[in-house]
XYZ file of C-alpha atoms in Angstrom:
702
model
C 90.689 -173.939 -23.761
C 94.111 -173.115 -22.525
C 94.661 -170.791 -19.579
C 96.507 -168.345 -21.863
C 93.479 -168.096 -24.241
C 91.081 -167.551 -21.309
C 93.316 -164.821 -19.968
C 93.452 -163.115 -23.393
C 89.647 -163.265 -23.722
C 89.208 -161.780 -20.247
C 91.629 -158.979 -21.092
C 89.835 -158.203 -24.385
C 86.458 -158.126 -22.587
C 87.788 -155.643 -20.057
C 89.229 -153.462 -22.844
C 85.915 -153.584 -24.713
C 84.043 -152.558 -21.548
C 86.407 -149.647 -20.885
C 86.067 -148.411 -24.497
C 82.278 -148.589 -24.317
C 82.317 -146.770 -20.984
C 84.555 -144.071 -22.459
C 82.249 -143.603 -25.449
C 79.252 -143.411 -23.116
C 80.907 -140.774 -20.943
C 81.860 -138.663 -23.956
C 78.349 -138.831 -25.346
C 76.528 -138.118 -22.066
C 76.811 -135.146 -19.687
C 78.973 -135.598 -16.624
C 76.764 -136.305 -13.638
C 79.068 -134.149 -11.490
C 78.605 -131.141 -13.769
C 75.825 -128.602 -13.203
C 73.245 -128.110 -15.936
C 73.878 -124.346 -16.022
C 77.210 -122.560 -15.873
C 78.442 -119.000 -15.450
C 81.730 -117.125 -15.458
C 83.015 -114.483 -13.072
C 86.198 -112.464 -13.559
C 87.402 -110.431 -10.574
C 89.960 -107.623 -10.509
C 90.670 -106.896 -6.815
C 93.144 -104.174 -7.756
C 90.514 -101.968 -9.396
C 88.355 -100.311 -6.766
C 84.998 -98.802 -7.686
C 83.643 -97.143 -4.541
C 83.196 -97.625 -0.824
C 80.210 -99.516 0.572
C 78.616 -97.659 3.443
C 77.697 -100.039 6.295
C 74.546 -97.922 6.657
C 72.936 -100.126 3.992
C 72.471 -102.818 6.670
C 70.102 -100.630 8.731
C 66.920 -101.755 10.460
C 63.587 -100.141 11.308
C 61.785 -99.788 14.639
C 58.295 -98.452 13.986
C 55.367 -98.160 16.368
C 53.303 -100.592 14.341
C 51.976 -104.099 14.980
C 54.234 -105.984 17.394
C 57.444 -104.206 16.497
C 57.801 -102.230 19.747
C 55.147 -103.550 22.119
C 55.282 -107.325 21.933
C 58.652 -107.067 20.137
C 61.741 -105.187 21.307
C 60.077 -103.894 24.498
C 59.815 -106.304 27.425
C 56.352 -105.292 28.697
C 53.916 -108.220 28.785
C 50.731 -106.329 29.642
C 48.612 -104.697 26.963
C 46.867 -101.393 27.530
C 48.744 -101.118 30.782
C 47.694 -97.471 31.209
C 43.976 -98.206 30.813
C 43.349 -96.167 27.696
C 39.545 -95.914 27.296
C 38.877 -98.762 24.865
C 35.875 -100.895 25.860
C 34.416 -102.824 22.890
C 32.674 -105.395 25.155
C 31.078 -102.722 27.405
C 32.484 -104.255 30.561
C 33.517 -100.827 31.897
C 37.082 -102.110 31.832
C 39.823 -100.947 29.511
C 40.288 -103.800 27.039
C 41.906 -106.391 27.277
C 41.527 -106.248 31.079
C 38.785 -108.524 32.369
C 36.417 -108.320 35.376
C 35.697 -110.880 38.057
C 33.194 -113.554 37.080
C 31.067 -112.634 40.092
C 30.369 -108.893 40.003
C 28.006 -108.819 43.008
C 30.622 -107.120 45.215
C 32.691 -105.173 42.686
C 32.095 -102.558 39.992
C 34.279 -100.913 37.359
C 34.675 -97.553 35.632
C 37.247 -96.274 33.140
C 37.744 -92.942 34.880
C 39.004 -89.880 32.952
C 38.582 -87.604 35.994
C 41.379 -89.196 38.025
C 44.521 -90.333 36.231
C 48.289 -90.499 36.393
C 48.884 -89.788 32.714
C 46.196 -87.188 32.028
C 44.015 -89.642 30.085
C 42.293 -92.182 32.351
C 42.635 -94.802 35.058
C 40.711 -97.933 35.983
C 38.482 -97.559 39.019
C 37.722 -100.747 40.954
C 35.070 -100.276 43.640
C 34.731 -103.108 46.176
C 31.713 -103.299 48.479
C 29.596 -105.631 50.555
C 30.233 -107.624 53.719
C 33.113 -109.682 52.366
C 36.894 -109.754 52.359
C 37.165 -111.860 49.216
C 39.734 -110.797 46.641
C 38.172 -108.707 43.873
C 39.941 -106.952 41.047
C 41.015 -107.174 37.409
C 43.089 -109.516 35.286
C 44.402 -110.096 31.786
C 45.984 -112.907 29.814
C 47.520 -113.466 26.369
C 51.136 -114.307 27.210
C 53.205 -117.235 28.463
C 55.579 -117.335 31.438
C 58.681 -119.393 32.189
C 58.679 -121.365 35.417
C 61.517 -120.477 37.794
C 62.126 -117.136 36.079
C 61.680 -113.908 38.025
C 59.194 -111.280 36.836
C 58.840 -107.710 38.066
C 55.291 -106.419 38.528
C 53.971 -103.099 39.741
C 50.967 -100.822 39.676
C 50.237 -97.254 40.675
C 47.249 -97.253 43.034
C 45.170 -94.530 44.631
C 42.818 -95.868 47.302
C 39.946 -94.478 49.406
C 39.324 -94.675 52.262
C 42.430 -96.830 52.528
C 43.587 -99.895 54.350
C 43.451 -103.496 53.322
C 45.758 -105.275 50.897
C 46.449 -105.674 47.216
C 47.609 -108.962 45.735
C 49.695 -109.520 42.609
C 49.109 -113.045 41.311
C 50.301 -115.157 38.405
C 47.857 -117.942 37.621
C 47.310 -120.683 35.088
C 44.460 -120.400 32.611
C 42.488 -122.659 34.980
C 43.003 -120.272 37.905
C 45.702 -122.216 39.776
C 48.075 -119.775 41.480
C 51.731 -120.140 40.428
C 53.088 -117.099 42.306
C 51.608 -114.336 44.433
C 52.615 -111.488 46.722
C 50.312 -109.521 49.011
C 51.126 -105.919 49.853
C 49.518 -103.658 52.449
C 47.939 -100.534 50.990
C 49.508 -97.548 52.757
C 47.943 -94.567 51.057
C 48.649 -90.901 51.478
C 45.447 -88.919 51.236
C 44.459 -88.512 47.585
C 47.907 -89.460 46.246
C 49.124 -92.139 43.885
C 51.597 -94.698 45.190
C 53.646 -97.256 43.289
C 53.525 -100.835 44.609
C 56.175 -103.166 43.175
C 56.760 -106.884 43.712
C 58.809 -109.720 42.281
C 57.107 -112.934 41.235
C 58.627 -116.292 40.272
C 56.067 -118.795 38.920
C 56.640 -122.353 40.103
C 55.898 -123.831 36.654
C 55.723 -122.900 32.977
C 52.444 -121.197 32.182
C 50.740 -121.084 28.804
C 48.105 -118.356 28.494
C 49.123 -117.128 31.926
C 46.879 -114.780 33.902
C 48.073 -111.659 35.727
C 45.619 -110.850 38.521
C 45.511 -107.641 40.546
C 42.943 -107.700 43.372
C 41.861 -106.025 46.629
C 40.431 -107.484 49.851
C 38.835 -104.467 51.520
C 35.824 -102.268 50.917
C 36.512 -98.997 49.143
C 37.465 -97.312 45.896
C 40.762 -98.148 44.195
C 42.094 -96.436 41.086
C 44.768 -98.350 39.162
C 47.150 -96.713 36.668
C 50.234 -97.832 34.774
C 50.353 -101.512 35.731
C 53.355 -103.477 34.460
C 54.731 -107.011 34.187
C 58.216 -107.577 32.769
C 60.816 -110.352 32.880
C 63.310 -109.527 35.609
C 66.235 -109.880 33.194
C 65.051 -107.015 30.966
C 67.752 -104.539 29.986
C 66.470 -101.043 30.762
C 63.036 -102.157 29.606
C 64.172 -104.045 26.477
C 64.003 -107.799 25.979
C 67.380 -109.353 26.618
C 66.949 -112.129 24.031
C 65.921 -109.658 21.324
C 68.865 -107.391 22.129
C 71.248 -110.311 21.723
C 69.797 -111.229 18.326
C 69.913 -107.611 17.156
C 73.555 -107.357 18.201
C 74.247 -110.599 16.330
C 72.864 -108.980 13.156
C 74.860 -105.812 13.869
C 72.713 -103.113 12.208
C 74.815 -99.923 12.134
C 71.795 -97.581 11.991
C 68.195 -97.751 13.255
C 65.243 -95.688 11.984
C 62.436 -94.563 14.352
C 59.538 -93.792 15.192
C 57.968 -94.377 11.752
C 56.709 -94.698 9.138
C 53.231 -93.271 9.069
C 53.257 -92.725 12.837
C 56.062 -90.171 12.510
C 53.648 -87.688 10.936
C 51.376 -87.576 13.967
C 54.012 -88.178 16.651
C 54.535 -85.517 19.322
C 57.855 -86.556 20.818
C 57.389 -84.164 23.764
C 54.626 -86.376 25.201
C 56.988 -89.355 25.455
C 59.769 -87.967 27.660
C 59.979 -87.737 31.431
C 58.610 -90.311 33.910
C 57.435 -93.225 31.769
C 54.300 -94.095 33.726
C 53.031 -90.519 33.542
C 53.264 -90.175 29.760
C 49.914 -90.151 27.940
C 49.234 -92.953 25.458
C 48.551 -92.012 21.830
C 46.678 -93.661 18.948
C 49.107 -94.928 16.313
C 47.691 -93.170 13.282
C 46.869 -93.754 10.505
C 46.406 -97.339 11.734
C 44.776 -96.401 15.108
C 42.202 -98.032 17.269
C 40.429 -100.359 17.323
C 42.731 -101.975 14.799
C 46.020 -103.701 15.371
C 48.015 -104.940 18.304
C 46.861 -103.321 21.563
C 44.190 -101.448 19.571
C 46.870 -99.476 17.759
C 47.720 -97.522 20.908
C 51.260 -96.416 21.750
C 51.617 -96.356 25.563
C 54.535 -93.916 25.093
C 56.886 -96.225 26.978
C 59.510 -96.110 24.223
C 60.207 -92.440 23.631
C 63.305 -90.541 22.581
C 65.462 -91.498 25.569
C 64.514 -95.173 25.365
C 65.140 -95.332 21.622
C 68.548 -93.714 21.984
C 69.328 -96.089 24.856
C 68.451 -98.998 22.559
C 70.837 -97.656 19.908
C 73.602 -97.355 22.491
C 72.977 -100.900 23.769
C 73.401 -102.416 20.298
C 76.069 -99.994 19.033
C 73.982 -98.411 16.258
C 73.552 -94.835 15.080
C 70.039 -93.389 15.445
C 68.028 -92.089 12.493
C 65.041 -90.034 13.685
C 62.071 -89.172 11.476
C 60.625 -85.780 12.467
C 56.915 -84.990 12.264
C 55.980 -83.190 9.058
C 52.288 -84.056 8.877
C 51.067 -82.529 12.153
C 54.331 -81.044 13.386
C 55.942 -77.639 13.095
C 59.392 -76.114 12.616
C 59.463 -75.343 16.342
C 58.640 -78.930 17.346
C 61.350 -80.349 15.060
C 63.966 -77.827 16.220
C 63.153 -78.548 19.869
C 63.667 -82.267 19.184
C 67.104 -81.615 17.708
C 67.977 -79.429 20.699
C 66.755 -82.059 23.174
C 68.988 -84.660 21.517
C 72.031 -82.525 20.682
C 71.847 -79.291 22.666
C 74.152 -78.387 25.517
C 73.051 -78.809 29.108
C 72.523 -75.034 29.212
C 70.075 -74.933 26.270
C 66.353 -74.868 27.012
C 65.612 -78.404 25.813
C 69.033 -79.651 26.824
C 68.025 -78.768 30.376
C 64.926 -80.932 29.962
C 67.120 -83.811 28.804
C 69.387 -83.365 31.832
C 66.345 -83.274 34.124
C 65.315 -86.622 32.618
C 68.652 -88.143 33.604
C 70.779 -87.698 30.470
C 73.531 -85.158 31.019
C 75.503 -85.542 27.797
C 74.064 -84.701 24.360
C 73.186 -87.716 22.241
C 74.689 -86.247 19.071
C 72.035 -87.529 16.645
C 73.288 -86.758 13.122
C 70.725 -88.493 10.898
C 67.284 -86.905 10.608
C 64.374 -87.136 8.184
C 61.394 -84.827 7.689
C 58.132 -86.602 6.962
C 57.119 -89.970 5.564
C 55.444 -90.630 2.170
C 53.731 -87.228 2.253
C 52.780 -87.734 -1.412
C 50.272 -90.439 -0.356
C 46.630 -89.585 0.345
C 46.709 -92.045 3.253
C 49.422 -90.043 5.048
C 48.666 -87.484 7.764
C 49.468 -84.065 6.285
C 49.514 -85.351 2.689
C 50.146 -82.592 0.163
C 51.596 -81.752 -3.223
C 55.295 -81.644 -3.959
C 55.227 -77.846 -3.971
C 53.534 -77.749 -0.583
C 55.998 -80.260 0.844
C 59.027 -78.380 -0.511
C 57.803 -75.099 0.946
C 57.138 -76.380 4.451
C 60.172 -78.697 4.404
C 62.458 -75.694 3.993
C 60.988 -74.018 7.060
C 61.374 -77.178 9.151
C 64.897 -77.938 7.903
C 66.026 -74.353 8.514
C 64.789 -74.493 12.101
C 66.448 -77.865 12.690
C 69.814 -76.676 11.343
C 69.591 -73.585 13.541
C 69.511 -75.976 16.515
C 72.467 -77.997 15.154
C 74.113 -77.090 11.809
C 76.002 -80.412 11.655
C 72.964 -82.667 11.160
C 72.159 -84.513 7.929
C 68.569 -84.199 6.685
C 66.599 -86.559 4.442
C 63.588 -85.304 2.467
C 60.684 -87.339 1.081
C 61.225 -88.519 -2.493
C 59.943 -91.169 -4.896
C 61.210 -93.726 -7.357
C 58.122 -95.095 -9.080
C 54.791 -94.054 -7.502
C 52.776 -92.048 -8.306
C 54.907 -89.715 -10.479
C 58.535 -89.464 -9.349
C 59.591 -87.019 -12.051
C 57.063 -84.390 -10.976
C 57.585 -84.905 -7.249
C 61.373 -85.168 -7.229
C 61.965 -82.318 -9.639
C 59.716 -79.957 -7.689
C 61.205 -80.862 -4.313
C 64.813 -80.742 -5.502
C 64.471 -77.471 -7.428
C 62.742 -75.692 -4.565
C 64.493 -77.200 -1.542
C 67.623 -78.898 -2.877
C 70.046 -76.726 -0.900
C 68.504 -77.961 2.347
C 68.477 -81.637 1.308
C 71.277 -84.117 1.915
C 69.401 -87.291 0.975
C 66.143 -88.045 -0.791
C 64.136 -90.882 0.713
C 62.593 -93.659 -1.364
C 60.640 -96.669 -0.144
C 60.630 -99.948 -1.970
C 58.406 -102.951 -1.378
C 57.687 -105.729 -3.825
C 54.176 -106.727 -2.931
C 53.255 -109.185 -5.635
C 49.490 -109.037 -6.012
C 46.290 -109.451 -4.029
C 45.741 -112.969 -5.341
C 45.902 -115.635 -2.640
C 44.934 -118.515 -4.916
C 47.518 -117.501 -7.532
C 50.351 -117.364 -4.995
C 49.307 -120.743 -3.631
C 48.820 -122.468 -7.008
C 51.855 -121.033 -8.806
C 54.792 -121.297 -6.389
C 57.492 -121.364 -9.092
C 56.156 -118.324 -10.937
C 55.748 -116.474 -7.633
C 59.319 -117.343 -6.666
C 60.670 -116.065 -9.979
C 58.800 -112.778 -9.641
C 60.063 -112.177 -6.117
C 63.734 -112.964 -6.746
C 63.777 -111.169 -10.121
C 62.236 -107.876 -9.001
C 65.408 -106.335 -7.441
C 66.877 -106.253 -10.972
C 64.053 -103.925 -11.948
C 64.478 -101.955 -8.725
C 68.132 -101.369 -9.571
C 67.244 -100.158 -13.058
C 64.715 -97.707 -11.604
C 67.207 -96.517 -8.990
C 69.837 -95.735 -11.602
C 67.272 -93.915 -13.728
C 66.134 -91.964 -10.675
C 69.675 -90.965 -9.728
C 70.295 -89.764 -13.277
C 67.187 -87.583 -12.957
C 68.432 -86.218 -9.620
C 71.733 -85.247 -11.203
C 70.090 -83.580 -14.202
C 67.940 -81.515 -11.860
C 70.763 -80.386 -9.590
C 73.244 -79.931 -12.465
C 76.749 -79.203 -11.243
C 75.538 -78.555 -7.718
C 75.792 -80.990 -4.841
C 74.916 -84.620 -5.495
C 71.746 -85.644 -3.709
C 72.202 -89.067 -2.139
C 69.544 -91.739 -2.050
C 68.172 -93.186 1.201
C 66.264 -96.456 0.892
C 64.861 -95.896 4.357
C 62.092 -98.478 3.987
C 62.405 -101.654 1.973
C 61.169 -105.219 2.204
C 59.056 -107.836 0.442
C 55.746 -109.459 1.181
C 53.060 -111.360 -0.674
C 49.506 -110.082 -0.349
C 47.937 -113.478 0.095
C 44.598 -111.825 0.789
C 41.783 -110.614 -1.492
C 42.159 -107.027 -2.719
C 40.233 -104.389 -0.734
C 37.284 -103.021 -2.703
C 35.483 -99.691 -2.604
C 32.019 -99.937 -1.083
C 29.313 -97.431 -0.132
C 30.142 -97.725 3.559
C 33.961 -97.776 3.414
C 36.534 -97.047 0.713
C 39.086 -99.537 -0.527
C 41.875 -97.295 0.779
C 40.422 -97.316 4.281
C 39.962 -101.063 4.123
C 43.578 -101.381 3.035
C 44.766 -99.294 6.003
C 42.515 -101.319 8.313
C 44.063 -104.500 6.963
C 47.569 -103.164 7.569
C 46.711 -102.200 11.119
C 44.827 -105.374 12.000
C 47.439 -107.769 10.614
C 50.511 -105.714 11.486
C 52.093 -107.547 8.512
C 52.906 -110.130 11.158
C 54.124 -112.931 8.913
C 57.076 -115.287 9.124
C 58.929 -114.688 5.880
C 60.265 -117.554 3.777
C 63.614 -118.247 2.145
C 62.105 -116.864 -1.065
C 61.674 -113.542 0.744
C 65.211 -113.833 2.098
C 66.509 -114.289 -1.455
C 64.841 -110.969 -2.285
C 66.670 -109.487 0.715
C 70.013 -110.798 -0.510
C 69.439 -109.339 -3.961
C 68.476 -105.958 -2.522
C 71.707 -105.933 -0.514
C 73.649 -106.810 -3.666
C 71.997 -103.845 -5.399
C 72.764 -101.507 -2.488
C 76.417 -102.555 -2.563
C 76.607 -101.713 -6.270
C 74.993 -98.322 -5.572
C 77.240 -97.704 -2.583
C 78.600 -94.406 -3.899
C 75.062 -92.948 -3.959
C 73.247 -94.868 -1.200
C 74.758 -94.166 2.232
C 71.916 -95.771 4.168
C 69.119 -98.288 3.707
C 66.619 -99.440 6.294
C 64.996 -102.861 6.167
C 61.389 -103.108 7.390
C 61.103 -104.228 10.237
C 63.520 -105.294 12.929
C 61.055 -107.651 14.648
C 57.750 -109.448 13.968
C 56.225 -107.254 11.226
C 58.050 -108.687 8.167
C 60.699 -109.014 10.838
C 64.324 -110.030 10.811
C 63.414 -111.427 14.244
C 60.223 -113.048 15.493
C 59.083 -113.330 19.062
C 56.406 -114.694 21.281
C 56.248 -113.761 24.958
C 59.107 -116.079 25.976
C 61.150 -116.875 22.827
C 62.855 -115.191 19.876
C 64.684 -116.300 16.733
C 66.219 -114.945 13.520
C 63.946 -115.406 10.501
C 65.221 -116.385 7.057
C 65.725 -112.700 6.069
C 67.370 -112.106 9.444
C 69.938 -114.781 8.625
C 70.697 -113.023 5.322
C 71.071 -109.646 7.030
C 73.486 -111.208 9.516
C 75.471 -113.002 6.800
C 75.979 -109.884 4.679
C 76.711 -107.617 7.631
C 79.681 -109.680 8.796
C 80.780 -111.315 5.530
C 80.966 -108.473 3.025
C 83.687 -105.982 2.227
C 83.882 -102.211 2.616
C 85.100 -101.412 -0.913
C 83.488 -102.678 -4.100
C 86.020 -103.880 -6.690
C 85.649 -104.552 -10.379
C 84.054 -107.801 -11.464
C 82.440 -109.020 -14.671
C 80.071 -111.936 -15.056
C 78.571 -114.025 -17.847
C 75.473 -115.948 -16.900
C 72.366 -117.479 -18.448
C 69.198 -115.547 -17.733
C 65.422 -115.897 -17.637
C 62.303 -113.822 -18.274
C 59.229 -113.135 -16.161
C 56.460 -112.926 -18.798
C 53.675 -112.047 -16.363
C 55.513 -108.833 -15.472
C 57.115 -108.237 -18.846
C 60.622 -108.463 -17.365
C 63.405 -109.763 -19.593
C 67.019 -110.735 -19.138
C 67.128 -111.545 -15.409
C 70.520 -113.119 -14.732
C 70.573 -116.355 -12.763
C 73.817 -115.224 -11.131
C 73.955 -112.090 -8.993
C 77.556 -111.420 -7.962
C 79.613 -108.751 -6.221
C 83.267 -108.573 -5.214
C 84.520 -106.424 -2.356
C 87.576 -105.981 -0.153
C 87.766 -105.711 3.638
C 88.648 -102.365 5.270
C 92.197 -103.509 5.979
C 92.674 -104.785 2.414
C 93.529 -108.294 3.590
C 90.438 -110.181 2.471
C 88.407 -110.501 -0.730
C 84.677 -111.271 -0.510
C 82.659 -112.793 -3.337
C 78.912 -112.456 -2.664
C 77.107 -114.902 -4.957
C 73.394 -115.603 -5.418
C 72.012 -118.405 -7.593
C 68.456 -117.475 -8.524
C 67.607 -120.733 -10.271
C 64.792 -122.450 -8.397
C 65.890 -126.038 -9.011
C 69.321 -126.224 -10.687
C 72.765 -125.745 -9.219
C 75.045 -123.247 -10.955
C 78.751 -123.882 -11.596
C 80.603 -120.562 -11.583
C 84.001 -120.510 -13.241
C 85.904 -117.876 -11.248
C 88.963 -116.150 -12.659
C 91.146 -113.903 -10.447
C 94.264 -113.234 -12.566
C 96.058 -111.429 -9.737
C 95.986 -114.579 -7.606
C 99.005 -116.666 -8.553
C 99.328 -118.838 -5.457
C 97.163 -121.585 -4.078
C 95.217 -120.627 -0.957
C 92.302 -121.731 1.205
C 88.984 -119.914 1.324
C 86.062 -119.792 3.737
C 82.698 -120.511 2.141
C 79.528 -119.387 3.936
C 76.435 -120.718 2.238
C 72.680 -120.765 2.878
C 70.936 -123.347 0.695
C 67.777 -124.806 2.257
C 66.045 -127.699 0.523
C 62.938 -125.667 -0.312
C 62.714 -122.013 -1.314
C 59.626 -121.770 0.905
C 61.601 -122.900 3.974
C 61.232 -120.893 7.180
C 62.736 -120.791 10.616
C 60.485 -121.072 13.637
C 60.643 -121.376 17.405
C 63.078 -124.210 18.047
C 63.394 -125.000 14.322
C 66.259 -123.700 12.175
C 65.818 -124.661 8.520
C 67.662 -121.598 7.224
C 71.188 -121.117 8.552
C 74.640 -120.516 7.028
C 76.866 -123.560 6.652
C 80.630 -123.045 6.774
C 83.165 -124.952 4.698
C 86.880 -124.455 4.122
C 87.725 -124.656 0.420
C 91.281 -125.954 0.037
C 93.828 -125.149 -2.633
C 92.066 -122.406 -4.574
C 94.239 -120.646 -7.133
C 93.623 -117.890 -9.620
C 91.172 -120.047 -11.560
C 88.640 -122.430 -10.034
C 85.013 -123.486 -10.229
C 82.538 -123.041 -7.394
C 79.194 -124.784 -7.305
C 76.213 -122.783 -6.073
C 73.204 -124.913 -5.085
C 69.755 -124.027 -6.358
C 68.144 -120.951 -4.740
C 71.223 -120.263 -2.627
C 73.167 -117.347 -1.161
C 76.926 -117.764 -0.751
C 79.923 -115.745 0.375
C 83.452 -116.902 -0.436
C 86.173 -115.206 1.620
C 89.697 -115.320 0.202
C 92.950 -113.917 1.578
C 94.362 -111.155 -0.603
C 97.721 -112.096 -2.117
């Protein structure tokens, strides 16, 4: 065969192969093309409404490890020796006695105290100068790091020494300081030392002991890292500032309706501890006791440190108009006012200027302290609100409202008709709690995921229906705004509490809340719920000036801590992403997307794409916030921005972990935004969104 014939055959074979390949590619889907597609058309020139940054708020509640064990730097539990003694050791739990009690005895003493409640008496006796005292554990320490320790001690007859020791779990001393007891007759004295352990300690022991014979009363002991910032954990403060919440709610929650703020001002060590009701002792972290270390001045200091506005929830359940008005005056009154003088005496000359206040928390619930009907709430609310405005007419007041439980129409209509002129915002709380079905959540991960990420669509529908009801009630009067001042998501992966002859299901439910503190590390699935709630709040921005995510740390927290470390959880990463990569003005956008149903809940038409478009305050940047809800498929979004005629580069921030059950942990970051520069984007382009992902595309305005 000639060379020319061989060449012709080779050419024909190549042509045949190319034709077959072309036919194959036409007949089969392109491997580079997503299985599902959507369209998004954006009109940056048509503004809808402003987006209040208050929707990125966070919640500090005296519950679980949110304050103690969370934002507050104190390492000791029950540091004021509140009389809790489940083991009958005659020591305030979790303090422990010496193993050998032949030369030492203990009493929780209510007759002699610094805070008006109790102290721990340690009586040493016998012909010995051995160290005898009390200790506790339950925290870790960092070697080479300085810690500040102190205790208030009253001693009789006096003399001898007290030692502050940091030890390993095996009793090996890592740091210690001895101090001579120099008592004044019958008076308390504060002894303070600085300790630097020579090694890392897991399950460290703090030991306080005496070497002489006599009676020693101990009150208000403390152990904090030396780098604390006015009592707050430095690492937690830095993470909170990184998230940038513009408003913080406090002190509750349920605790607000039994909280007497007047007991938590003045010298911190002399403030009486209080049970955190309705969760109280012996349930929950530190037996559900608030040591009153973080009171009004500390909370407002925290807000100043992170640059956030305070939102204070006044006591409706066990409070009074006078108590609420005094609180407003303490925070906002002049230095010449009665409670302003108290503030000045406590070291704060200038008024705090707290503008955001609420009255009560979920008063419609039988579990709440002071629970009552809508008519009862409206009547007493007016008295409280009137007194508060008399102290400062410029404040903004939120009343208790409802969206879906137990009967929002009856509650909201009654409250708004009777007290609407005193109300600026109506509070609603929203949690998607799934169901008490641990085996179902474990065995049906896909169905559980779809329920969680779909539910904010239903929440938005309810919110719009609720706002329409508000407006019908108030007519042409002022528009009542909506405050989502508690919202989050969790899965009850526990059996449902049941009524029994000895204890009701409701009480068991409250016990479960208190004992667990909802102290779970939330997953990326939960973070997807967070992203969708923020999308909803942006779309409702003209009617929702503030929203508060539950909680800031540990309990469903944006942050999690142990005694030496802290990190942003998956929802914390979403809160941070949206806070710094979203606009201030919502603009018009229209989307077309495939959708799905959730048969178990009866929900239909849940769009796989959740999108918003917004513009920066200076009008120089367009933000596209995009969520792909599909559990396993990427979504190609065809984006059309007719006003954009020139090619430009965009910044893409995207969180797309491999698994929708991914979590962050100490030293492990599975959920984190990735940044990519998208080159040459014009007025029409396609953006791929990975499965179960949250994305923000930032584009310069042309």
